[in-house]
mmCIF file of C-alpha atoms in Angstrom:
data_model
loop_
_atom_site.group_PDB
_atom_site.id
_atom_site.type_symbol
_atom_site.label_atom_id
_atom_site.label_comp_id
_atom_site.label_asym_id
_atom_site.label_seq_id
_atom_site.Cartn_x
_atom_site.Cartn_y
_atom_site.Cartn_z
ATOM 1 C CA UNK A 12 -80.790 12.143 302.651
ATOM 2 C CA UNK A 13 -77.245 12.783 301.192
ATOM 3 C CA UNK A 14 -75.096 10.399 303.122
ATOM 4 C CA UNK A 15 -71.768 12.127 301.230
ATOM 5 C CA UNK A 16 -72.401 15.461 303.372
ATOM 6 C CA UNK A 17 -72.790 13.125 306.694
ATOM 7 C CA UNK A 18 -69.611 13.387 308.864
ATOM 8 C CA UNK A 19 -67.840 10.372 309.854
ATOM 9 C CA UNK A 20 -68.732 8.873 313.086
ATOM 10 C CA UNK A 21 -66.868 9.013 315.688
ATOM 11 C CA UNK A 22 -64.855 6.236 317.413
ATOM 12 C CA UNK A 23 -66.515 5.732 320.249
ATOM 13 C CA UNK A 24 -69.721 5.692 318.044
ATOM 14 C CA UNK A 25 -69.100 2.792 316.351
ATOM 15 C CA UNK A 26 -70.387 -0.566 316.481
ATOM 16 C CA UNK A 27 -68.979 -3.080 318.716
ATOM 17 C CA UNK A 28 -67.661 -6.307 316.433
ATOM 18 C CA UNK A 29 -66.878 -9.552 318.710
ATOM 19 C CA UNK A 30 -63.477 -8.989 318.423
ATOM 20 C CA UNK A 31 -63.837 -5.854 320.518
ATOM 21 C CA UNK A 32 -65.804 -7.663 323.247
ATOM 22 C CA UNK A 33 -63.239 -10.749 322.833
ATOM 23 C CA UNK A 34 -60.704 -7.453 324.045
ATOM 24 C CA UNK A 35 -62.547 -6.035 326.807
ATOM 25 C CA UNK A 36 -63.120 -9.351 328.198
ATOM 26 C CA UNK A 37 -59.237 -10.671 328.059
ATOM 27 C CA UNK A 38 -58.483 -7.118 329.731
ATOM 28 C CA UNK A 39 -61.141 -7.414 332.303
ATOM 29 C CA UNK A 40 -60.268 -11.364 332.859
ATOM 30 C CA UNK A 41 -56.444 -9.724 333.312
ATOM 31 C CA UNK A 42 -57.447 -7.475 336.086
ATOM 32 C CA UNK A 43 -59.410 -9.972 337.486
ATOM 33 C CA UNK A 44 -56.206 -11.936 338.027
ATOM 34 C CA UNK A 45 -54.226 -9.080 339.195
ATOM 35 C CA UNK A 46 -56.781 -8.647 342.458
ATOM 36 C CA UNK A 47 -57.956 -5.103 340.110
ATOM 37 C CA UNK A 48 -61.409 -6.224 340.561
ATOM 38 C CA UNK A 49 -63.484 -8.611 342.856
ATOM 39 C CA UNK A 50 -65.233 -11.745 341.264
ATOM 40 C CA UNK A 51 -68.931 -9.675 341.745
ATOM 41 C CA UNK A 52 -67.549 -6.622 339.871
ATOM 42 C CA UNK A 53 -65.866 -8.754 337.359
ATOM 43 C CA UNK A 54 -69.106 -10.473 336.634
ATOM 44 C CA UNK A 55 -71.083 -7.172 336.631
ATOM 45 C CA UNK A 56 -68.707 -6.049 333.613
ATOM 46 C CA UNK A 57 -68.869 -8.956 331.653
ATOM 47 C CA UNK A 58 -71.942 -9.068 331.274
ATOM 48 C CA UNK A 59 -72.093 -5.242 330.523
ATOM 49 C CA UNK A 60 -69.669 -6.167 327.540
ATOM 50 C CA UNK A 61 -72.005 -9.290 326.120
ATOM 51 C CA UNK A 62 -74.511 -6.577 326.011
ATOM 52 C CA UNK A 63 -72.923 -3.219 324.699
ATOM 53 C CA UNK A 64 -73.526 -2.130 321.016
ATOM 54 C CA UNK A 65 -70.937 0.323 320.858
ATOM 55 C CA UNK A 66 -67.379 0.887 320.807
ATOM 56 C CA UNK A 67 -67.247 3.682 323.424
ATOM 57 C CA UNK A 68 -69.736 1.282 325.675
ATOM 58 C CA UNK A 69 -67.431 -1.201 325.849
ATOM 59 C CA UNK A 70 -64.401 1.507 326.862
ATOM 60 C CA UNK A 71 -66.574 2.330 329.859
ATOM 61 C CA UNK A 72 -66.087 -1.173 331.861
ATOM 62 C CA UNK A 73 -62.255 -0.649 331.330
ATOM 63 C CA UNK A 74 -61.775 2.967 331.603
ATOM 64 C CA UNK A 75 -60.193 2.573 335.329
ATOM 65 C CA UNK A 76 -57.656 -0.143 334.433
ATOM 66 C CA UNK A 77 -54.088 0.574 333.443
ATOM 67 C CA UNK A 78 -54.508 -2.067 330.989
ATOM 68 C CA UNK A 79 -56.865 -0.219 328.981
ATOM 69 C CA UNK A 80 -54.171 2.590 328.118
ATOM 70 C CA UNK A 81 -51.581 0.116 327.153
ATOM 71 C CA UNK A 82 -50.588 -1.552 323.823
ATOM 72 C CA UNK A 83 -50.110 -5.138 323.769
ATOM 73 C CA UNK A 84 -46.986 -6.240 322.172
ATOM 74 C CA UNK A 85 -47.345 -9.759 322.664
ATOM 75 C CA UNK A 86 -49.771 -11.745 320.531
ATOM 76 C CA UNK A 87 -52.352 -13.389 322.418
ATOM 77 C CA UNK A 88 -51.277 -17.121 321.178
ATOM 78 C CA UNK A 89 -47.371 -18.405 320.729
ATOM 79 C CA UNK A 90 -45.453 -20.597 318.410
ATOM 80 C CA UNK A 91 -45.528 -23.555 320.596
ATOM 81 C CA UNK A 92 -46.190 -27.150 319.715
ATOM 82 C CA UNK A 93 -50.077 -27.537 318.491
ATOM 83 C CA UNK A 94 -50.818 -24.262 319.725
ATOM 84 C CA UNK A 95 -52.523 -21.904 317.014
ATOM 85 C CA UNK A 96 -50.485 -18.572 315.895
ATOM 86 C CA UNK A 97 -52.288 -15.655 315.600
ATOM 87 C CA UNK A 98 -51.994 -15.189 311.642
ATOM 88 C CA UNK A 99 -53.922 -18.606 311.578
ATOM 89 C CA UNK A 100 -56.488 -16.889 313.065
ATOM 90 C CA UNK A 101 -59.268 -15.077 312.415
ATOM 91 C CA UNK A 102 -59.784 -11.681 314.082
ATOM 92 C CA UNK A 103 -63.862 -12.252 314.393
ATOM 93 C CA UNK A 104 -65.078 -15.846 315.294
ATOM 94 C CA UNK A 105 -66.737 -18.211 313.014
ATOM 95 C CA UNK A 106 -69.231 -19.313 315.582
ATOM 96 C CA UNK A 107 -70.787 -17.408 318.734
ATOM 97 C CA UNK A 108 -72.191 -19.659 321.515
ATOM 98 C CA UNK A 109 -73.848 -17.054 324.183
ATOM 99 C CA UNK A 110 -76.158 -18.815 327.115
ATOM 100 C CA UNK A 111 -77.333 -15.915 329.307
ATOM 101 C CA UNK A 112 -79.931 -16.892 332.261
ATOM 102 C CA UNK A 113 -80.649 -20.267 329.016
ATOM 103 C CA UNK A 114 -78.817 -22.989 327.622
ATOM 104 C CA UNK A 115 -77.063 -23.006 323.926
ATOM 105 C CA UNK A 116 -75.683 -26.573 322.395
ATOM 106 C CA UNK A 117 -73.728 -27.220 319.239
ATOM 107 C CA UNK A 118 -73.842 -30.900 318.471
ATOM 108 C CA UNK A 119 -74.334 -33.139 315.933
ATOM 109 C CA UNK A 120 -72.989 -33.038 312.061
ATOM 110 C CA UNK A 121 -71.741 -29.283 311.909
ATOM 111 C CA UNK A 122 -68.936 -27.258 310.572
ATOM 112 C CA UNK A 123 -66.158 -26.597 313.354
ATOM 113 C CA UNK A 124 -64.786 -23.352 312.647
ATOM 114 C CA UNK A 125 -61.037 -22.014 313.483
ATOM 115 C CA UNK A 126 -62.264 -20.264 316.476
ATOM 116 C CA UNK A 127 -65.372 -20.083 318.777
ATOM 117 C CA UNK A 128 -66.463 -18.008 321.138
ATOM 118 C CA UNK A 129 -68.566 -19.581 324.337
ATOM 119 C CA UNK A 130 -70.236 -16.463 326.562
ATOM 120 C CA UNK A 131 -71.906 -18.388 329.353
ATOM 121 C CA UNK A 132 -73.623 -16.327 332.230
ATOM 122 C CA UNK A 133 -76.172 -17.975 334.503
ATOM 123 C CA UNK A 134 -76.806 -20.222 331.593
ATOM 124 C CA UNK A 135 -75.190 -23.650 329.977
ATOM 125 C CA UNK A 136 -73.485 -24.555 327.253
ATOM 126 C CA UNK A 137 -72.630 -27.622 325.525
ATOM 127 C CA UNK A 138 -70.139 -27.688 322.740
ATOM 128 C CA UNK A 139 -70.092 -31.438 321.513
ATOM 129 C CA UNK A 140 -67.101 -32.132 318.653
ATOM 130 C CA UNK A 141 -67.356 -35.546 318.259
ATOM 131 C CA UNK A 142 -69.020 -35.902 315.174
ATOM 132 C CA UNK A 143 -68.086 -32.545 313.608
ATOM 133 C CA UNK A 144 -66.824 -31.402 310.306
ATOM 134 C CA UNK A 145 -62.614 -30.079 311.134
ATOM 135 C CA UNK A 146 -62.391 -28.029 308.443
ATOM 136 C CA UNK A 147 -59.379 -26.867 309.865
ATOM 137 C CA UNK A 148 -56.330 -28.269 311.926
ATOM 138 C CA UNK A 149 -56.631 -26.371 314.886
ATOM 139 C CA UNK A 150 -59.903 -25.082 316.589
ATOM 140 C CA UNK A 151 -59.808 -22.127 319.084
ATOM 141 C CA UNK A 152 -62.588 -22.263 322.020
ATOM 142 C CA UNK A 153 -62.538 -19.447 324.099
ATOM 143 C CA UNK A 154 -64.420 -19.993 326.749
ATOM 144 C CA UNK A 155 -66.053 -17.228 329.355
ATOM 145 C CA UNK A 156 -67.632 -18.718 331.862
ATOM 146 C CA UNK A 157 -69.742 -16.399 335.282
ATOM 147 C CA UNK A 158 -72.009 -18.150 337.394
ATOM 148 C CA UNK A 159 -72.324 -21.061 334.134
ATOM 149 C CA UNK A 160 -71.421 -24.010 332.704
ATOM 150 C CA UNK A 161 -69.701 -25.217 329.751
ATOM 151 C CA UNK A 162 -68.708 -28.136 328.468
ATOM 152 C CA UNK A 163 -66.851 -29.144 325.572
ATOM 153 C CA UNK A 164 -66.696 -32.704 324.005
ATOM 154 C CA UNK A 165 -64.249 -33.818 321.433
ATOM 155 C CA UNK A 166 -63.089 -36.978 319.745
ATOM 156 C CA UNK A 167 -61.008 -39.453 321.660
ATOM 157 C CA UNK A 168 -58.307 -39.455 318.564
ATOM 158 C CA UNK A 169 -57.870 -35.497 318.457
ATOM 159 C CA UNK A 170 -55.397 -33.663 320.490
ATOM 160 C CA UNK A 171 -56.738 -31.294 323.222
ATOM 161 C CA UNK A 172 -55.204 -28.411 324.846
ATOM 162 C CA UNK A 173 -56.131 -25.843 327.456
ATOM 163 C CA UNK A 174 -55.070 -23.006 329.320
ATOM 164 C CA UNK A 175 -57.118 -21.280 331.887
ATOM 165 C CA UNK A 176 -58.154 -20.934 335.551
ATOM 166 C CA UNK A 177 -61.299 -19.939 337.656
ATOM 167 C CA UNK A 178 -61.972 -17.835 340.392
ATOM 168 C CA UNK A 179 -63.908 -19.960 342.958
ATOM 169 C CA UNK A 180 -64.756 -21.714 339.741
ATOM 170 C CA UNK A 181 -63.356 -24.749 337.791
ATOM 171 C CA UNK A 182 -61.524 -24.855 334.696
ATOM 172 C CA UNK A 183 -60.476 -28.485 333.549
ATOM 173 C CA UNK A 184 -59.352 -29.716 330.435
ATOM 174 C CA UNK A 185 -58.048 -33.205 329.817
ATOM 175 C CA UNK A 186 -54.764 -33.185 327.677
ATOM 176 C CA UNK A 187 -55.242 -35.806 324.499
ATOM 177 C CA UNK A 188 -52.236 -36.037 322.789
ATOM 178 C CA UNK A 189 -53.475 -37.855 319.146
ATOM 179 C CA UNK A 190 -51.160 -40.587 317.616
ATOM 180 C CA UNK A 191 -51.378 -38.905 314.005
ATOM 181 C CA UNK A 192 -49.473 -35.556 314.061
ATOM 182 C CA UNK A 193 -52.136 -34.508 311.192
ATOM 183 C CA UNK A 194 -55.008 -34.881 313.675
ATOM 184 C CA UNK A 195 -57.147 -32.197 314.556
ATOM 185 C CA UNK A 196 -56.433 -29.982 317.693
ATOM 186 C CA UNK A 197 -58.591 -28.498 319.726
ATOM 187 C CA UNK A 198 -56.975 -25.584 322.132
ATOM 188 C CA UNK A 199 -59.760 -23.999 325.012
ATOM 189 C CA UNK A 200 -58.661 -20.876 326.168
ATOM 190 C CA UNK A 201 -60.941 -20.194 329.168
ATOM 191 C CA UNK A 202 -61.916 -18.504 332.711
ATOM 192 C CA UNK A 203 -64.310 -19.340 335.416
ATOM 193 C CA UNK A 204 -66.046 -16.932 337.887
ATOM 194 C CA UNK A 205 -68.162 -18.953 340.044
ATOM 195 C CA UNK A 206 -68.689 -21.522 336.955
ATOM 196 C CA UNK A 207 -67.470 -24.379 335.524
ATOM 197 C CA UNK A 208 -65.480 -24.719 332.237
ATOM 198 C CA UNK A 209 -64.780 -28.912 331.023
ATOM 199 C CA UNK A 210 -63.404 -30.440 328.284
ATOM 200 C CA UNK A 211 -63.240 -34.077 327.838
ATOM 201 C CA UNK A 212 -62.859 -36.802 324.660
ATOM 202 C CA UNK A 213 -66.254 -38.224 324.172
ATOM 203 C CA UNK A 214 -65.662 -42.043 324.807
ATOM 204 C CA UNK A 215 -65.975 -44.192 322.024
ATOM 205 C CA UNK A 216 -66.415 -41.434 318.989
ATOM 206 C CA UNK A 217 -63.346 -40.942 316.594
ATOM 207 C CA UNK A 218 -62.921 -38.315 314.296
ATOM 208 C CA UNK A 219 -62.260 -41.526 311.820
ATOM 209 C CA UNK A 220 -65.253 -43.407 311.854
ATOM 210 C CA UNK A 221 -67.893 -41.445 310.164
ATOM 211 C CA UNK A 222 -65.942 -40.935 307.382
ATOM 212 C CA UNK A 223 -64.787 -44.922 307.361
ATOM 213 C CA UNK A 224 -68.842 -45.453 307.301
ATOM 214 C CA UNK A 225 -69.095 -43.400 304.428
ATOM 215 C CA UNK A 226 -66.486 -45.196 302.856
ATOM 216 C CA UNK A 227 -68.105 -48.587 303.220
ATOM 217 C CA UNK A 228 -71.316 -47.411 301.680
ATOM 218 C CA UNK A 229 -69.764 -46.067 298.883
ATOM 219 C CA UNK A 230 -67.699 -49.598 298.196
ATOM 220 C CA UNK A 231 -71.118 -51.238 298.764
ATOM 221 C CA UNK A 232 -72.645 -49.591 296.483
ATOM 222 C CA UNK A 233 -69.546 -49.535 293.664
ATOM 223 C CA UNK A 234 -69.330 -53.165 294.377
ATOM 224 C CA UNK A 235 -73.134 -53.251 293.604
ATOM 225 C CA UNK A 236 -73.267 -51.526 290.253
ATOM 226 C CA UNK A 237 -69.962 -53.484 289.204
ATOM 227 C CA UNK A 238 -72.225 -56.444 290.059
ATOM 228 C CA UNK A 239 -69.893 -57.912 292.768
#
């Protein structure tokens, strides 16, 4: 097959990246607000987008909102204090976390990327930070909750921010405010249909103390081959 003599695809034909979806769903999540669409219908849709493959697919569940034939001039984060700008971002997350009619967990030693996406519909999800790797500053959870749960654990010496709401749902973030301005911050964007969307500091776990363990067994041992 000579792929050269193939014409280009069209748009609509495309395939869907999560930044598309991540799109959809902040335009859908708008309307939502605006009394555009009913919590059912606004459930129906999102869980069309977490399941279309294509690019015109995902136009479909917008196609009747004025939002959808709009540019956005505004960037979807601001400058303000320990909140992430949009050039620190990147456009596709590092990690999906999608819990549809099941249950997804991150937790544990892992990598904590700049942003994360949490899909939760008729499922749960737990997103525990407390002994994660911040490669990175600031961490952006966006967080989609219908007819779910998730819940998001961090360290008690991190900041934590969140901005949100829920439609006969709950969205509630505790605000941490760290006492190192070099800390880590954690910022949950979310929105709850029918759900629930948490995020707490796991008592008693500091981003500090694995690494001060690792520390102490590496004196030990230098101590030890120093014969000390």
């Amino acid at each position: 097959m000579d792929l050269q003599k193939q014409p280009a695809p069209a748009v609509s034909d495309l395939r869907a990246s999560d930044a598309d979806r991540d799109r959809i769903a902040d335009i859908l999540r708008e309307a939502l607000a605006e009394g555009r669409l009913d919590a059912e219908e606004h459930a129906e849709r999102v869980e069309g987008v977490l399941n279309a493959k294509t690019v015109g697919e995902l136009d479909v569940f917008i196609r009747d909102l004025p939002a959808a034939h709009q540019h956005r001039t505004t960037p979807t984060y601001t400058g303000a204090p320990n909140r992430p700008v949009t050039d620190s971002l990147p456009r596709d997350p590092d990690d999906n976390v999608v819990a549809v009619f099941s249950t997804a967990v991150r937790k544990g030693r892992w990598r904590a990327g700049r942003r994360i996406h949490a899909y939760s519909v008729f499922g749960s999800i737990e997103i525990d930070l407390s002994e994660a790797l911040f490669e990175y500053q600031q961490v952006v959870i966006k967080a989609i909750s219908v007819f779910g749960n998730i819940e998001i654990r961090v360290p008690e010496n991190v900041s934590l921010r969140g901005t949100g709401g829920g439609v006969l749902g709950n969205f509630e973030v505790d605000t941490l405010d760290a006492d190192d301005p070099a800390a880590p911050v954690v910022y949950v964007d979310g929105w709850a249909v029918l759900g629930n969307i948490e995020g707490r500091p796991k008592r008693g776990k500091l981003v500090g103390d694995i690494l001060d363990r690792v520390q102490r067994k590496v004196d030990r041992g230098l101590r030890k081959h120093l014969g000390h």
